[in-house]
Coordinates of C-alpha atoms in Angstrom, one line a residue:
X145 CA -2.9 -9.5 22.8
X146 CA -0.8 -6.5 22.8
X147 CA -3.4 -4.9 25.1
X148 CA -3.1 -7.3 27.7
X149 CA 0.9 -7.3 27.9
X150 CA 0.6 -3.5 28.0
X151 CA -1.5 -3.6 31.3
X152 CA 0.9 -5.9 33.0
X153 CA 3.8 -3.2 32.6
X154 CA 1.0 -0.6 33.5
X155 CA 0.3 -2.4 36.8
X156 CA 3.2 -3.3 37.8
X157 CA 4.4 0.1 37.4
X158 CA 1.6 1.3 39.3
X159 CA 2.4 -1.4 42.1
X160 CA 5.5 -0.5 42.4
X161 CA 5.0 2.9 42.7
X162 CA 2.5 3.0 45.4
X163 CA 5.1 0.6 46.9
X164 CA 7.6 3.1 47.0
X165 CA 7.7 6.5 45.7
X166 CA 11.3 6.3 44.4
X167 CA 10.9 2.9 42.7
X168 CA 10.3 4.4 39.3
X169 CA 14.4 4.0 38.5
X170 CA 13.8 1.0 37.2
X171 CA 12.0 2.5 33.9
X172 CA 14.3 4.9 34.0
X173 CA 17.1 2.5 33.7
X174 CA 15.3 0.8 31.4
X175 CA 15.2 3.8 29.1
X176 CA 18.6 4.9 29.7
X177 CA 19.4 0.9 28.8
X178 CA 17.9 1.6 25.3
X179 CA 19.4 4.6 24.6
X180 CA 22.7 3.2 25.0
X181 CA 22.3 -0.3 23.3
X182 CA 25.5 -1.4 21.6
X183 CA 24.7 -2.0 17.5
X184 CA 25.6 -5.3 17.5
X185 CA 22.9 -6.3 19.9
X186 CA 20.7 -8.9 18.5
X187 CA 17.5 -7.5 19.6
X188 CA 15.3 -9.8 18.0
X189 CA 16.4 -12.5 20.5
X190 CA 15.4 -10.7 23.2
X191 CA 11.9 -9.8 21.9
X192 CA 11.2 -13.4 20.8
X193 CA 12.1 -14.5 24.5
X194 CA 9.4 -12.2 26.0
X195 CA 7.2 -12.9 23.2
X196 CA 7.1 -16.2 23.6
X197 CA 6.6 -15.9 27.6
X198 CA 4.0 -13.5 27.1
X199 CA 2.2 -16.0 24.4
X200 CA 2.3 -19.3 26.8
X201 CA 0.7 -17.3 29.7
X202 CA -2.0 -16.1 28.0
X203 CA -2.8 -19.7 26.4
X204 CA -2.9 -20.7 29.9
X205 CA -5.0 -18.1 31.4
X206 CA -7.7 -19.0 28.1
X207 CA -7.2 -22.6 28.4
X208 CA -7.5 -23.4 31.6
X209 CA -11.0 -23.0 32.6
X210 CA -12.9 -23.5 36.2
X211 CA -16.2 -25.5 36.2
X212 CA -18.4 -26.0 38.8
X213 CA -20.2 -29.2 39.2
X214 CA -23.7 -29.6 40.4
X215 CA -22.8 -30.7 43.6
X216 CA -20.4 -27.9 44.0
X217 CA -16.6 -29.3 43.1
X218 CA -14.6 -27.2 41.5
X219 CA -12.5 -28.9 38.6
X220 CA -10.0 -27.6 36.2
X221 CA -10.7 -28.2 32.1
X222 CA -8.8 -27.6 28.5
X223 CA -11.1 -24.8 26.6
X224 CA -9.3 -27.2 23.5
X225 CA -11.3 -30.3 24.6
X226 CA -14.4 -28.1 25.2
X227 CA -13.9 -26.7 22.1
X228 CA -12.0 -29.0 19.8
X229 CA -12.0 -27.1 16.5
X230 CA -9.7 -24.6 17.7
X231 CA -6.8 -27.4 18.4
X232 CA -5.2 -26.3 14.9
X233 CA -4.4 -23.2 16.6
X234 CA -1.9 -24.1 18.5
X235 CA 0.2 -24.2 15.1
X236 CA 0.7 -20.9 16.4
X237 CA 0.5 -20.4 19.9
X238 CA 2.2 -23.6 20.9
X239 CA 5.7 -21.3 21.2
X240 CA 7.8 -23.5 23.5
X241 CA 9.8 -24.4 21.0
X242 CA 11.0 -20.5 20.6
X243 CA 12.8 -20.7 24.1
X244 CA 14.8 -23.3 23.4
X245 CA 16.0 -21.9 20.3
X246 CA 16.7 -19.1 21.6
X247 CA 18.1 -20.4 24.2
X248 CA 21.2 -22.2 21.8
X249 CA 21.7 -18.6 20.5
X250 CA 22.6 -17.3 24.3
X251 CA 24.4 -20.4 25.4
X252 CA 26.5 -20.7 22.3
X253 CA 27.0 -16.9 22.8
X254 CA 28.2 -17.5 26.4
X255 CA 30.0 -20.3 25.6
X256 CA 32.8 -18.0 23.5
X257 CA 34.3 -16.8 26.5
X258 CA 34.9 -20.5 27.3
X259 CA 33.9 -20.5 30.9
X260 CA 34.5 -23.9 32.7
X261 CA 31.3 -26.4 32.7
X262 CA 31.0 -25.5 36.3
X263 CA 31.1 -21.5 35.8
X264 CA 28.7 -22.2 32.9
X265 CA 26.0 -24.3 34.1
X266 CA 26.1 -22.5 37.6
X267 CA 25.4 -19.1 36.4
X268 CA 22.6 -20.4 34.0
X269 CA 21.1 -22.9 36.9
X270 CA 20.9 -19.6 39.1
X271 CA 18.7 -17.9 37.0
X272 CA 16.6 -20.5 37.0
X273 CA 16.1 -22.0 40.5
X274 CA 16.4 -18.7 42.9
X275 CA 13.2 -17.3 41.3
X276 CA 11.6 -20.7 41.2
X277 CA 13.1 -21.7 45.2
X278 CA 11.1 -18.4 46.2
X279 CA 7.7 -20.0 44.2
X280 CA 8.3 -23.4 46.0
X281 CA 8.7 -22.3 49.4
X282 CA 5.8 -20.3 49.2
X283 CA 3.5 -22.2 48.2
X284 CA 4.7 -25.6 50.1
X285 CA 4.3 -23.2 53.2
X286 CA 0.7 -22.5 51.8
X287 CA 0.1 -25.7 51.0
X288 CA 0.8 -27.2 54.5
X289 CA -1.0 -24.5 56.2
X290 CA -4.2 -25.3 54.1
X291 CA -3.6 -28.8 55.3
X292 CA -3.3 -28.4 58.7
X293 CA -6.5 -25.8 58.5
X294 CA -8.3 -29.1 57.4
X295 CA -9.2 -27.0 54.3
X296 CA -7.5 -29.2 51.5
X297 CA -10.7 -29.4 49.4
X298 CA -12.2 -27.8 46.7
X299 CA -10.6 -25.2 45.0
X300 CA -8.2 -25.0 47.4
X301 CA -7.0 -28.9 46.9
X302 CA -6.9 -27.9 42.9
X303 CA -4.7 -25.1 43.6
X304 CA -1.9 -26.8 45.7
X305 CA -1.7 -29.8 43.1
X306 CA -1.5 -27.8 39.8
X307 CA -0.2 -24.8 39.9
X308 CA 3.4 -26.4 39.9
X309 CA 2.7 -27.8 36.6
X310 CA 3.9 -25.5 34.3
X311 CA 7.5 -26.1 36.2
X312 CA 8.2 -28.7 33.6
X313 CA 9.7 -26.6 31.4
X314 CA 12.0 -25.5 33.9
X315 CA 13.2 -28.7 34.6
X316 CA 14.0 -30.3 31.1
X317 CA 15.5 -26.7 30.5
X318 CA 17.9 -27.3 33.0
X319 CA 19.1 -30.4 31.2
X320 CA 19.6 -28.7 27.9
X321 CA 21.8 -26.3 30.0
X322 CA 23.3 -29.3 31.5
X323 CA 24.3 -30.9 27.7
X324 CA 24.8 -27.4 26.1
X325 CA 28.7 -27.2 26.3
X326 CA 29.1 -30.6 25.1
X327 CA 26.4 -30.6 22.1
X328 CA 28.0 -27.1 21.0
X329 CA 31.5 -29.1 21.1
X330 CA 30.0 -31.5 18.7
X331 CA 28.2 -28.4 16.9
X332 CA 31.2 -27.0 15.8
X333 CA 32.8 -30.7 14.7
X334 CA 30.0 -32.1 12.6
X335 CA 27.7 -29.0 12.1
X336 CA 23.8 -30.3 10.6
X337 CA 24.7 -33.9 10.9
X338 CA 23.8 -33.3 14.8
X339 CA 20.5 -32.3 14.8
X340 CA 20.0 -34.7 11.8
X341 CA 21.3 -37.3 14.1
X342 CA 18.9 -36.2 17.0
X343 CA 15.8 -35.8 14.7
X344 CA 16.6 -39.9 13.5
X345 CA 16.8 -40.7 17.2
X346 CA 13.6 -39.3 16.8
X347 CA 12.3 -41.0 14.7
X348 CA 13.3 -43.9 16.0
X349 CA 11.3 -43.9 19.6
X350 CA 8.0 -43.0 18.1
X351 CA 8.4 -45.8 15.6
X352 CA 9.3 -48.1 19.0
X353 CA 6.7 -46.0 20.8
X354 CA 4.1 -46.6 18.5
X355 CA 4.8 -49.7 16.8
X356 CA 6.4 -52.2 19.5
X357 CA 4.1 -50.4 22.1
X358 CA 6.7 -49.7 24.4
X359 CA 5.5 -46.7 25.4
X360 CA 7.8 -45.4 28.4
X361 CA 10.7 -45.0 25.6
X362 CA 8.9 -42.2 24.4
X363 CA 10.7 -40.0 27.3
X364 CA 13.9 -40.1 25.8
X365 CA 12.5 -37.5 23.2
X366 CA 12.3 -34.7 26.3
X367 CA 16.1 -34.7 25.1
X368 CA 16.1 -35.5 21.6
X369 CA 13.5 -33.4 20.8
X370 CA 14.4 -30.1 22.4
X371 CA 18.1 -30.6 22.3
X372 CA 17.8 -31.2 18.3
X373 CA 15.6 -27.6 18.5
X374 CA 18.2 -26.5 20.9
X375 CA 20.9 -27.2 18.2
X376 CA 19.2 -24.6 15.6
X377 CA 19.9 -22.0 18.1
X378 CA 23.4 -22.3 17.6
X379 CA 23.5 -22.0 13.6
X380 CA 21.6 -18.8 14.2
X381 CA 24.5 -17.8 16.3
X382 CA 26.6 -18.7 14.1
X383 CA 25.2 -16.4 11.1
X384 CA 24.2 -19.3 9.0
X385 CA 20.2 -19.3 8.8
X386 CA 19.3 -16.6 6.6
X387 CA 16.0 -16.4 4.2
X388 CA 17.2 -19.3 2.4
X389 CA 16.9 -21.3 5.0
X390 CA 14.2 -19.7 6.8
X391 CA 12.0 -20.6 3.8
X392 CA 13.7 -24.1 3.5
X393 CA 12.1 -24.4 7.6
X394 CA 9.0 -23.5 6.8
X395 CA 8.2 -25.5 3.8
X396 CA 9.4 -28.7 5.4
X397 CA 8.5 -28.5 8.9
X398 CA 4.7 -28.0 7.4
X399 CA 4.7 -30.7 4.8
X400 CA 5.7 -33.2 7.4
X401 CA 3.8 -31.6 10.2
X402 CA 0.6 -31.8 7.9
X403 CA 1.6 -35.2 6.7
X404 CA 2.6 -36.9 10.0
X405 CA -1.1 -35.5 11.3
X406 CA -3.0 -36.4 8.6
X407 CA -1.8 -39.6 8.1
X408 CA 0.1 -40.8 11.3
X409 CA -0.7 -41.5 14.5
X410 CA -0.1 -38.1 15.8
X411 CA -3.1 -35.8 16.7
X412 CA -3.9 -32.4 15.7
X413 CA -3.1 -30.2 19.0
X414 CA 0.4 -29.4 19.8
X415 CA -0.6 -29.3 23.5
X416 CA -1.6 -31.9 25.7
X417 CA -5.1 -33.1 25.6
X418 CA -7.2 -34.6 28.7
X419 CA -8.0 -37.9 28.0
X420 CA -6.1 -38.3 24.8
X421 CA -4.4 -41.3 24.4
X422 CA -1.1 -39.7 22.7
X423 CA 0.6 -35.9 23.0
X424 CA 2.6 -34.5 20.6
X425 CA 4.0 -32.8 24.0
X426 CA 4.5 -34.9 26.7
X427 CA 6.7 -37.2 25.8
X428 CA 7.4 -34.7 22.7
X429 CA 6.7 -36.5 19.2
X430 CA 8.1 -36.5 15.7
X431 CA 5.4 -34.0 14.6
X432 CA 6.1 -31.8 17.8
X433 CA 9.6 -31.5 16.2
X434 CA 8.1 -31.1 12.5
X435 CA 6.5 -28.3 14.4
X436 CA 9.3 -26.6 15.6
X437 CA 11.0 -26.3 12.5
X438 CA 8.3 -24.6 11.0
X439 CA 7.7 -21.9 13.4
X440 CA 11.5 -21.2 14.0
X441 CA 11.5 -20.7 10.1
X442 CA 8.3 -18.2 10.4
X443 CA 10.0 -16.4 13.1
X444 CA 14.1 -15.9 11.2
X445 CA 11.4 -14.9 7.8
X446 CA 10.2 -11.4 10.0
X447 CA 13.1 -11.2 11.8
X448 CA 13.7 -8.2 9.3
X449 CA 10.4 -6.0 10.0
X450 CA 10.5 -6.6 13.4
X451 CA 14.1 -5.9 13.9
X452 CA 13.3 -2.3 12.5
X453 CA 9.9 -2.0 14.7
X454 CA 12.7 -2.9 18.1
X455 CA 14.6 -0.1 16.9
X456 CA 12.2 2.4 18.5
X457 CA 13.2 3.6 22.1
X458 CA 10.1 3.5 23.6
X459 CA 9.1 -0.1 22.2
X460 CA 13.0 -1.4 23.1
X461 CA 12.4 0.0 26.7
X462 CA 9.7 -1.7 26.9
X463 CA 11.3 -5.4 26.2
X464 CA 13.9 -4.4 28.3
X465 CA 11.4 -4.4 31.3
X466 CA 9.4 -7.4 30.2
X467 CA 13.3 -9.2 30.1
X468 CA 13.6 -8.2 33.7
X469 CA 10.2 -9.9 35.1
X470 CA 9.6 -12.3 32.5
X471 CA 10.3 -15.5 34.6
X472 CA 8.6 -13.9 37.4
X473 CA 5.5 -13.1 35.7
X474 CA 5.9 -17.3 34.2
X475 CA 6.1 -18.8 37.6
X476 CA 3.3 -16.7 39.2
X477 CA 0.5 -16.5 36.0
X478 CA -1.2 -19.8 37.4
X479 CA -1.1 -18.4 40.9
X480 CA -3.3 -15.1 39.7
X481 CA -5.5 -17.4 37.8
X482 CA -6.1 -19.3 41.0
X483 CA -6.7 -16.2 42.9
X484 CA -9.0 -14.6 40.6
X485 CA -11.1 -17.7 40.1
X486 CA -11.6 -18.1 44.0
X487 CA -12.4 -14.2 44.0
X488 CA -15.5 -15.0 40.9
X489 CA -16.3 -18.2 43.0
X490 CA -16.6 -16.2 46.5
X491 CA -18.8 -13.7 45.1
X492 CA -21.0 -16.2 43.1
X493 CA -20.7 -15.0 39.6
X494 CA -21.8 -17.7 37.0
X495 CA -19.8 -17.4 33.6
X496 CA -21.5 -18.0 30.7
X497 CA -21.0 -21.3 28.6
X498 CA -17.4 -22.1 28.0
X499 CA -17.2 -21.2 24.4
X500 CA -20.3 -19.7 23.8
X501 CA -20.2 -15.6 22.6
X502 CA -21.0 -14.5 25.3
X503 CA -18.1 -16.2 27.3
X504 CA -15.8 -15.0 24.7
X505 CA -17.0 -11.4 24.8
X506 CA -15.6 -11.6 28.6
X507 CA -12.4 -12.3 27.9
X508 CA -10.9 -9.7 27.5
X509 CA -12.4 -8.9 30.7
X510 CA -11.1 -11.9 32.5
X511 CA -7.7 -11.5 30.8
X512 CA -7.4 -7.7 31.6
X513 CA -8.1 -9.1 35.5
X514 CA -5.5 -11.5 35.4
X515 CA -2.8 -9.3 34.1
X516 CA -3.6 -6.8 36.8
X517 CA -3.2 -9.7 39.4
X518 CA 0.0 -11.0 38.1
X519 CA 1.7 -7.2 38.0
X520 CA 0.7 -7.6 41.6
X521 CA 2.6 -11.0 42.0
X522 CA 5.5 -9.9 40.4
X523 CA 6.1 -6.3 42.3
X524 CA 6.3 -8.5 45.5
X525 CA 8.3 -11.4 44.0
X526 CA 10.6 -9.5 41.5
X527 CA 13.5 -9.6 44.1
X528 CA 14.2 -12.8 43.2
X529 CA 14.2 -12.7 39.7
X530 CA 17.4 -10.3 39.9
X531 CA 20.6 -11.1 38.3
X532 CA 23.8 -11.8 41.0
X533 CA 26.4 -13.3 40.4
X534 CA 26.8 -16.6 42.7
X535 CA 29.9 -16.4 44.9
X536 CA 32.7 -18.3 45.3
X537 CA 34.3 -20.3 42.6
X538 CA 32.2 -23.0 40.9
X539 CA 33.0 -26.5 41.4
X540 CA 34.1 -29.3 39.0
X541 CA 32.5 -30.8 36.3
X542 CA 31.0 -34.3 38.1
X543 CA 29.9 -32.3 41.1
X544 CA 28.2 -29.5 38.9
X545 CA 26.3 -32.6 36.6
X546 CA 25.4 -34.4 39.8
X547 CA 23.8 -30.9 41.3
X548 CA 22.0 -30.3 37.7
X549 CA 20.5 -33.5 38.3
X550 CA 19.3 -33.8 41.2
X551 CA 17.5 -30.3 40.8
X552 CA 16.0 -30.9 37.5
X553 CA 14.7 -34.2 39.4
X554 CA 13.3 -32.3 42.2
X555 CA 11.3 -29.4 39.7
X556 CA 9.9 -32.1 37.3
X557 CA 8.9 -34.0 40.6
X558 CA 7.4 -30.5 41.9
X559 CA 5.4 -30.9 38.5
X560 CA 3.7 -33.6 39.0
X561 CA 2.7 -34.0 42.5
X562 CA 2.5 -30.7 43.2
X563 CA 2.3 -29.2 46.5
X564 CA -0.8 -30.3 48.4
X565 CA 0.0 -33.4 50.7
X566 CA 2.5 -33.1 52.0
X567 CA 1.4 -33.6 55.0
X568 CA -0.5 -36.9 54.1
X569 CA 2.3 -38.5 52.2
X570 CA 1.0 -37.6 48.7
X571 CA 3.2 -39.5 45.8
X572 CA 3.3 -39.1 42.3
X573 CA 5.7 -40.6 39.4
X574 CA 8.2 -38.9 37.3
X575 CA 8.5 -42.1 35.5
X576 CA 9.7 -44.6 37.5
X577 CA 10.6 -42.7 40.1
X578 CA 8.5 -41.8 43.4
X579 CA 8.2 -38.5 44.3
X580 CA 6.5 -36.3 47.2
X581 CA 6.7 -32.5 48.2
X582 CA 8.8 -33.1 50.7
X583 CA 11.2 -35.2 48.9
X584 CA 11.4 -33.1 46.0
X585 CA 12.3 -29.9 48.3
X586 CA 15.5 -31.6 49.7
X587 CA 16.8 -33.3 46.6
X588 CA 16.3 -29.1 45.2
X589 CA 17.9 -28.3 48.3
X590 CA 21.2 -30.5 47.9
X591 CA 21.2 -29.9 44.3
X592 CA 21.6 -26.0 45.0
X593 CA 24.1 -27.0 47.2
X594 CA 26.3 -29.0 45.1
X595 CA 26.0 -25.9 42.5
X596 CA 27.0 -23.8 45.4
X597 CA 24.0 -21.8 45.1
X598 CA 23.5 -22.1 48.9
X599 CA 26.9 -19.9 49.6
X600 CA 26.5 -16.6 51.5
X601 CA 26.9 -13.8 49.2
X602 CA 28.0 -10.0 50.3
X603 CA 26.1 -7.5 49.6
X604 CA 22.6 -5.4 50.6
X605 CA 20.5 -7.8 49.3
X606 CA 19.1 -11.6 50.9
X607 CA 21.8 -14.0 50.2
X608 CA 20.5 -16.7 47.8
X609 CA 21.3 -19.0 51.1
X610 CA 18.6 -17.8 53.1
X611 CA 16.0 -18.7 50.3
X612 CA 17.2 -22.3 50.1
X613 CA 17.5 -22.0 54.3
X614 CA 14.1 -21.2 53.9
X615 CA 12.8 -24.3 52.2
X616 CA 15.4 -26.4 54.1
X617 CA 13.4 -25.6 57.1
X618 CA 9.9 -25.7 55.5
X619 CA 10.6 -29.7 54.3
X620 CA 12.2 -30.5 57.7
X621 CA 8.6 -29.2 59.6
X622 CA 7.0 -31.1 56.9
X623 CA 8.9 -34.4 57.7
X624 CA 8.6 -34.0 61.5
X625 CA 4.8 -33.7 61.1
X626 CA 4.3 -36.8 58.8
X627 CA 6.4 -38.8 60.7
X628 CA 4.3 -38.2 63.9
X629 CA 1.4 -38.9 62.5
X630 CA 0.4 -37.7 59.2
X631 CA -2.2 -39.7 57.3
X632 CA -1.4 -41.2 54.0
X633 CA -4.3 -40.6 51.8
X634 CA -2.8 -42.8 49.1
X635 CA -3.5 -39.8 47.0
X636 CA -0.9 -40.6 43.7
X637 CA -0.7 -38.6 40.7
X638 CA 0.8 -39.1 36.9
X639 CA 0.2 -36.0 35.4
X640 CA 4.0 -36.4 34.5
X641 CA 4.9 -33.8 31.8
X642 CA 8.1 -32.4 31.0
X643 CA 10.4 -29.4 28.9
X644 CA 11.3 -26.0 28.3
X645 CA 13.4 -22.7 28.6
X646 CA 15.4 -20.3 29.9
X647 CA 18.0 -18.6 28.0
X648 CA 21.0 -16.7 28.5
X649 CA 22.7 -13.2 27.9
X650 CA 24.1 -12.1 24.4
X651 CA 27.8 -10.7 24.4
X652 CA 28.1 -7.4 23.1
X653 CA 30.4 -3.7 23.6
X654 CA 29.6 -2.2 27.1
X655 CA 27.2 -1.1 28.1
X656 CA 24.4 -3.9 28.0
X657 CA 22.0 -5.1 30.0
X658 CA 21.4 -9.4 31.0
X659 CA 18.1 -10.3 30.6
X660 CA 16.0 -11.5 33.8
X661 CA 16.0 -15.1 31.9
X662 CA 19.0 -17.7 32.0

């Protein structure tokens, strides 16, 4: 889908241009970026980090599909259950596990200047929440003004409930960056017998997942699991997985991933599955894992060719830009979908059959429209997605861990109820654990806080206070109006899911650029 990547940069350029005449610096900086790219740069992690953001939004954008029902309702569906023999192709596209590697490389890499835990995990949270604060308080404002329009049906109701779901990924990153200092502590004291260790533990769940039925253990793989894949990341860093090894991945992540599908209790797809009774992703599985290891082999075996292809100026511009607006373009690709959808939907134009030739000889149609709509989205919301260093100095270690929690609580919470309801009381689970809009945007709220991500900051640009002022005030309107006299709609949802990514800056000689991703 090079095509479609291409026209993202194309109109966000254009965007930005009409914008403002002057705002074509950014290429340029871009460029001169390139040109003056230290050696030592590992480029490759880079491109894999945009590569793997560019391949999850468009799976999204051709898996999700809008139906209309004979009566008129508008309901989301998985092109994969539509379409079932195409499940073993997410062998390939299923990527997440990419980010997280990648994200042990730039963690380990940071982790050499030996910042404190609280310097550490405040710079990476940043990265992370600011861009994703600006999303939330957006759409809970949209979400509650829907509401109160008495328009909370239809497409509209879809909307404000699931475009928050891909914030899972964000949330169980945030604990990987939470663990990272000490599981590279215990990288550099026992080496493979950690990730061994974590791929037993494993193990272990499913067989108590599968075999004593006790199925809420599964969860404690959203740590094992991506922490284990985490761990890989730092023996890249390290120099230590070369074509050796990369061959050693790929033969024996496929001969269990093949054998644990063929003969276990795992299913085929490497994404989750309406209706399916288990999912390799959420919890993660054994053959989820299996699965990793396989694809991180594939990608250190072309590391080689591609390295060489990065080596062009125009194509290593080019990454350097996508770096800058990848999480941007992430947390707003479900909001174009949405918009474009309720755009076919308002001008009454049937697709064909999901599946069917005719609907596939429109996707690149469809796809081209949604990349035009997301440059859009990210010209406006870019802002956020800027690097700044948070001020102040960063707190201690129990006061940073207790801030990391209570924000990766409040984004997987955003994840599974959403952002419709608020006004009603909607509740979903994150396990055990109730959660509502409104409860979810102040437990983000005091997390940034104890991170110290609420402190003014000098400088020409919004403070990152203002943004989390912003939602403090949006959740306390909220609260005010349910409390005097919202209705509860006993409207719950466990669409729990959970994991991935965000990864950090390499070191390397002046000059360099950070990427837009933590």
């Amino acid at each position: 889908m090079p095509s479609v990547c291409t026209q993202v940069r194309s109109s966000i350029r254009t965007h930005a241009l009409r914008a403002a005449p002057g705002d074509d610096r950014r290429v340029n900086s871009a460029t001169e970026l390139a040109a003056r790219t230290p050696a030592s740069r590992d480029r490759y992690v880079d491109f894999l980090r945009v590569f793997s953001l560019g391949v999850v939004i468009i799976g999204h954008w051709l898996m999700a599909v809008l139906l209309v029902g004979p009566d008129g309702q508008v309901t989301a569906a998985n092109l994969l259950a539509i379409v079932p023999w195409l499940q073993p192709l997410t062998w390939l596209l299923q990527v997440m596990p990419l980010f997280f590697f990648v994200g042990g490389f730039s963690h380990a890499t940071a982790l050499r200047r030996e910042p404190s835990y609280g310097e550490f995990v405040r710079a990476r949270a940043s990265r992370l929440l600011i861009p994703t604060a600006v999303f939330a308080v957006v759409w809970l404002g949209f979400a509650v003004a829907v509401e109160l329009a008495g328009r909370d049906a239809g497409l509209l109701r879809l909307a404000t409930r699931t475009v928050a779901q891909p914030l899972w990924f964000i949330g169980v990153y945030l604990a990987v960056v939470a663990f990272a200092p000490l599981m590279l502590s215990l990288h550099r004291a026992y080496g493979v017998l950690v990730p061994a260790g974590l791929g037993a533990g494993a193990v272990a769940v499913d067989v108590a997942r599968f075999q004593a039925g006790l199925g809420q253990i599964g969860y404690l793989n959203l740590l094992l699991v991506w922490l284990a894949v985490h761990q890989l990341g730092f023996f890249y860093a390290d120099g230590r997985l070369g074509r050796r090894a990369a061959l050693a991945l790929i033969g024996g992540g496929l001969v269990a991933v093949l054998g644990l599908t063929g003969y276990g209790p795992y299913p085929i797809s490497m994404v989750g599955m309406p209706g399916e009774r288990i999912s390799n992703m959420s919890p993660p599985t054994l053959a989820l894992l299996a699965h990793a290891v396989w694809l991180i082999g594939l990608a250190l075996l072309i590391r080689g060719p591609v390295t060489r292809w990065l080596a062009r100026p125009r194509v290593w511009a080019g990454v350097i830009e996508a770096n800058g607006l990848a999480m941007t373009a992430f947390l707003w690709h479900l909001t174009a979908l949405f918009l474009a959808g309720s755009g076919q939907l308002a001008l009454g134009l049937v697709q064909p059959p999901v599946g069917s030739a005719a609907w596939w000889l429109l996707r690149p149609v469809w796809l081209s429209l949604l990349a035009l709509v997301t440059g859009g989205l990210v010209t406006v919301f870019r802002r956020a997605d800027r690097h700044r260093a948070p001020g102040g100095q960063a707190y201690g270690p129990g006061r940073s861990v207790a801030g990391m929690m209570l924000c990766l609580i409040a984004i997987l919470g955003f994840s599974v109820v959403g952002f419709g309801g608020a006004l009603a009381g909607r509740t979903g689970h994150l396990l055990m654990l109730p959660v509502t809009p409104v409860s979810c945007t102040f437990m983000l709220v005091a997390g940034a806080a104890l991170l110290g991500l609420t402190r003014r900051t000098t400088g020409a640009t919004r403070s990152h206070a203002g943004r989390f002022q912003e939602i403090v005030q949006v959740a306390q309107g909220i609260q005010g109006a349910h409390t005097g006299g919202g209705k509860h709609n006993g409207d719950t949802d466990h669409q729990g899911q959970a994991a991935l990514r965000r990864c950090g800056e390499q070191r390397g000689d002046a000059p360099r650029y950070r990427s837009g991703v933590g």
